[in-house]
Amino acid sequence: MLHTKIKGLARLFRFELPFAAGVCVLLGELLAMGRLPSLFHVFTGFFSIFCLSATALILNDYFDIETDRINSPDRPLPSGMVTKSEVIILSIIVALAGFFFSMLISITALTVACVVWLIGFLYNWKFKKTGIWGNLLVCISVGMTFIYGGITVGYPFDKMVWYFAVLALFIDLGEEIAADSLDIEGDKKSGSSSLAVLLGPVKSMRIAAGIFCLVVIISTIPFFTGWLKPVFLLPIISMDVNIILSTLNLLKKNQPNRITDIKRIYLGGLGAMILFLVLRIVPGS
């Protein structure tokens, strides 16, 4: 019985997603400093956002219980592995842990952490099925993880942090809209007012393509303004080429497995960022 309860509570975390959010914070720290941060900043930055991201996912199960009874009856709540009160208590404990770690960093970090928590709560409570508004909340929270990384190490307004935060925001927004375009039947069943439902999958995919094109344009700005040396063109150009090719595939209605093109954009962006960081950390770059 106890083993089942613990297993159910653990499944609420969906660990890979909070882990990814924590990694984005570490990337923000590295971008801001241009070198490895201290263990204190690594620990507090990672776990504060890890906990707050996990809180949003835990609450997602609470608010989605009726939908999960039909679509995912094996989830912890509809399957009876945990109770609604246990989910609420767990979300409070995990959120408080996130606030505690952020408080160790600074008051600014705590303030931003509260905003991140509020975005997650509002998304689960009211905005998940509102289409573009829900998409915007998700992508804003993604961009904020990089900015939070800069705040953690004392560089909240570092240009490179904001540059990648904006890129991540628009890449995620494009991915959200593109994914909705490929799952219009699922959106209709769930009652979502996604752009794909309102405008049709073809038009919404074109909007996603437009956003990806905007990412390519934004990515070149630092080279025209002199923020970045030419050596950093390598990761940026590789990311842009990948985005353009994947976007062209997404626009082909009869192209099979278009979901892989969305994943390719995400992985390409991540790979470009890692290469960018390596070049930024290497002396003389």
PDB file of N, CA and C in Angstrom, residues 23-38 41-42 45 145-155 161:
ATOM      1  N   VAL A  23      17.809  22.457 -16.131  1.00  0.00           N
ATOM      2  CA  VAL A  23      18.953  22.549 -17.048  1.00  0.00           C
ATOM      3  C   VAL A  23      18.947  23.898 -17.767  1.00  0.00           C
ATOM      4  N   CYS A  24      17.766  24.394 -18.142  1.00  0.00           N
ATOM      5  CA  CYS A  24      17.669  25.706 -18.794  1.00  0.00           C
ATOM      6  C   CYS A  24      18.187  26.813 -17.875  1.00  0.00           C
ATOM      7  N   VAL A  25      17.927  26.683 -16.586  1.00  0.00           N
ATOM      8  CA  VAL A  25      18.457  27.649 -15.617  1.00  0.00           C
ATOM      9  C   VAL A  25      19.982  27.602 -15.614  1.00  0.00           C
ATOM     10  N   LEU A  26      20.545  26.396 -15.600  1.00  0.00           N
ATOM     11  CA  LEU A  26      22.003  26.249 -15.622  1.00  0.00           C
ATOM     12  C   LEU A  26      22.586  26.834 -16.904  1.00  0.00           C
ATOM     13  N   LEU A  27      21.895  26.645 -18.024  1.00  0.00           N
ATOM     14  CA  LEU A  27      22.345  27.231 -19.286  1.00  0.00           C
ATOM     15  C   LEU A  27      22.336  28.758 -19.195  1.00  0.00           C
ATOM     16  N   GLY A  28      21.301  29.303 -18.548  1.00  0.00           N
ATOM     17  CA  GLY A  28      21.237  30.751 -18.346  1.00  0.00           C
ATOM     18  C   GLY A  28      22.393  31.253 -17.500  1.00  0.00           C
ATOM     19  N   GLU A  29      22.766  30.494 -16.469  1.00  0.00           N
ATOM     20  CA  GLU A  29      23.901  30.860 -15.623  1.00  0.00           C
ATOM     21  C   GLU A  29      25.196  30.871 -16.430  1.00  0.00           C
ATOM     22  N   LEU A  30      25.385  29.836 -17.233  1.00  0.00           N
ATOM     23  CA  LEU A  30      26.592  29.732 -18.061  1.00  0.00           C
ATOM     24  C   LEU A  30      26.649  30.850 -19.096  1.00  0.00           C
ATOM     25  N   LEU A  31      25.521  31.159 -19.703  1.00  0.00           N
ATOM     26  CA  LEU A  31      25.468  32.237 -20.689  1.00  0.00           C
ATOM     27  C   LEU A  31      25.829  33.572 -20.055  1.00  0.00           C
ATOM     28  N   ALA A  32      25.323  33.819 -18.856  1.00  0.00           N
ATOM     29  CA  ALA A  32      25.553  35.093 -18.183  1.00  0.00           C
ATOM     30  C   ALA A  32      27.001  35.259 -17.744  1.00  0.00           C
ATOM     31  N   MET A  33      27.600  34.183 -17.237  1.00  0.00           N
ATOM     32  CA  MET A  33      28.938  34.275 -16.663  1.00  0.00           C
ATOM     33  C   MET A  33      30.046  34.006 -17.679  1.00  0.00           C
ATOM     34  N   GLY A  34      29.750  33.182 -18.680  1.00  0.00           N
ATOM     35  CA  GLY A  34      30.795  32.800 -19.623  1.00  0.00           C
ATOM     36  C   GLY A  34      31.787  31.835 -19.014  1.00  0.00           C
ATOM     37  N   ARG A  35      31.439  31.275 -17.885  1.00  0.00           N
ATOM     38  CA  ARG A  35      32.267  30.282 -17.194  1.00  0.00           C
ATOM     39  C   ARG A  35      31.372  29.471 -16.264  1.00  0.00           C
ATOM     40  N   LEU A  36      31.952  28.459 -15.633  1.00  0.00           N
ATOM     41  CA  LEU A  36      31.161  27.603 -14.756  1.00  0.00           C
ATOM     42  C   LEU A  36      30.768  28.346 -13.488  1.00  0.00           C
ATOM     43  N   PRO A  37      29.486  28.303 -13.095  1.00  0.00           N
ATOM     44  CA  PRO A  37      29.054  28.956 -11.858  1.00  0.00           C
ATOM     45  C   PRO A  37      29.471  28.147 -10.634  1.00  0.00           C
ATOM     46  N   SER A  38      29.302  28.740  -9.461  1.00  0.00           N
ATOM     47  CA  SER A  38      29.641  28.045  -8.218  1.00  0.00           C
ATOM     48  C   SER A  38      28.648  26.925  -7.949  1.00  0.00           C
ATOM     49  N   HIS A  41      25.296  28.231  -6.674  1.00  0.00           N
ATOM     50  CA  HIS A  41      24.383  28.727  -7.706  1.00  0.00           C
ATOM     51  C   HIS A  41      23.819  27.594  -8.556  1.00  0.00           C
ATOM     52  N   VAL A  42      24.638  26.583  -8.814  1.00  0.00           N
ATOM     53  CA  VAL A  42      24.152  25.417  -9.563  1.00  0.00           C
ATOM     54  C   VAL A  42      23.030  24.734  -8.790  1.00  0.00           C
ATOM     55  N   GLY A  45      19.861  27.303  -8.044  1.00  0.00           N
ATOM     56  CA  GLY A  45      19.192  27.661  -9.294  1.00  0.00           C
ATOM     57  C   GLY A  45      18.443  26.485  -9.884  1.00  0.00           C
ATOM     58  N   THR A 145      13.050  30.738 -17.632  1.00  0.00           N
ATOM     59  CA  THR A 145      14.047  29.877 -16.987  1.00  0.00           C
ATOM     60  C   THR A 145      15.460  30.369 -17.289  1.00  0.00           C
ATOM     61  N   PHE A 146      15.697  30.850 -18.501  1.00  0.00           N
ATOM     62  CA  PHE A 146      17.019  31.387 -18.847  1.00  0.00           C
ATOM     63  C   PHE A 146      17.294  32.680 -18.081  1.00  0.00           C
ATOM     64  N   ILE A 147      16.291  33.556 -18.023  1.00  0.00           N
ATOM     65  CA  ILE A 147      16.445  34.817 -17.297  1.00  0.00           C
ATOM     66  C   ILE A 147      16.677  34.548 -15.818  1.00  0.00           C
ATOM     67  N   TYR A 148      15.984  33.545 -15.289  1.00  0.00           N
ATOM     68  CA  TYR A 148      16.173  33.165 -13.889  1.00  0.00           C
ATOM     69  C   TYR A 148      17.618  32.724 -13.654  1.00  0.00           C
ATOM     70  N   GLY A 149      18.196  32.028 -14.635  1.00  0.00           N
ATOM     71  CA  GLY A 149      19.599  31.633 -14.521  1.00  0.00           C
ATOM     72  C   GLY A 149      20.506  32.842 -14.412  1.00  0.00           C
ATOM     73  N   GLY A 150      20.235  33.884 -15.217  1.00  0.00           N
ATOM     74  CA  GLY A 150      21.019  35.115 -15.127  1.00  0.00           C
ATOM     75  C   GLY A 150      20.840  35.795 -13.784  1.00  0.00           C
ATOM     76  N   ILE A 151      19.607  35.799 -13.273  1.00  0.00           N
ATOM     77  CA  ILE A 151      19.330  36.387 -11.961  1.00  0.00           C
ATOM     78  C   ILE A 151      20.080  35.638 -10.869  1.00  0.00           C
ATOM     79  N   THR A 152      20.138  34.323 -10.978  1.00  0.00           N
ATOM     80  CA  THR A 152      20.789  33.489  -9.964  1.00  0.00           C
ATOM     81  C   THR A 152      22.246  33.882  -9.753  1.00  0.00           C
ATOM     82  N   VAL A 153      22.949  34.202 -10.839  1.00  0.00           N
ATOM     83  CA  VAL A 153      24.380  34.536 -10.734  1.00  0.00           C
ATOM     84  C   VAL A 153      24.622  36.041 -10.737  1.00  0.00           C
ATOM     85  N   GLY A 154      23.559  36.836 -10.606  1.00  0.00           N
ATOM     86  CA  GLY A 154      23.724  38.279 -10.465  1.00  0.00           C
ATOM     87  C   GLY A 154      23.801  39.067 -11.753  1.00  0.00           C
ATOM     88  N   TYR A 155      23.386  38.460 -12.876  1.00  0.00           N
ATOM     89  CA  TYR A 155      23.393  39.163 -14.165  1.00  0.00           C
ATOM     90  C   TYR A 155      21.999  39.099 -14.808  1.00  0.00           C
ATOM     91  N   VAL A 161      21.750  36.274 -22.212  1.00  0.00           N
ATOM     92  CA  VAL A 161      20.672  35.562 -21.517  1.00  0.00           C
ATOM     93  C   VAL A 161      19.325  35.927 -22.138  1.00  0.00           C
TER      94      VAL A 161
END
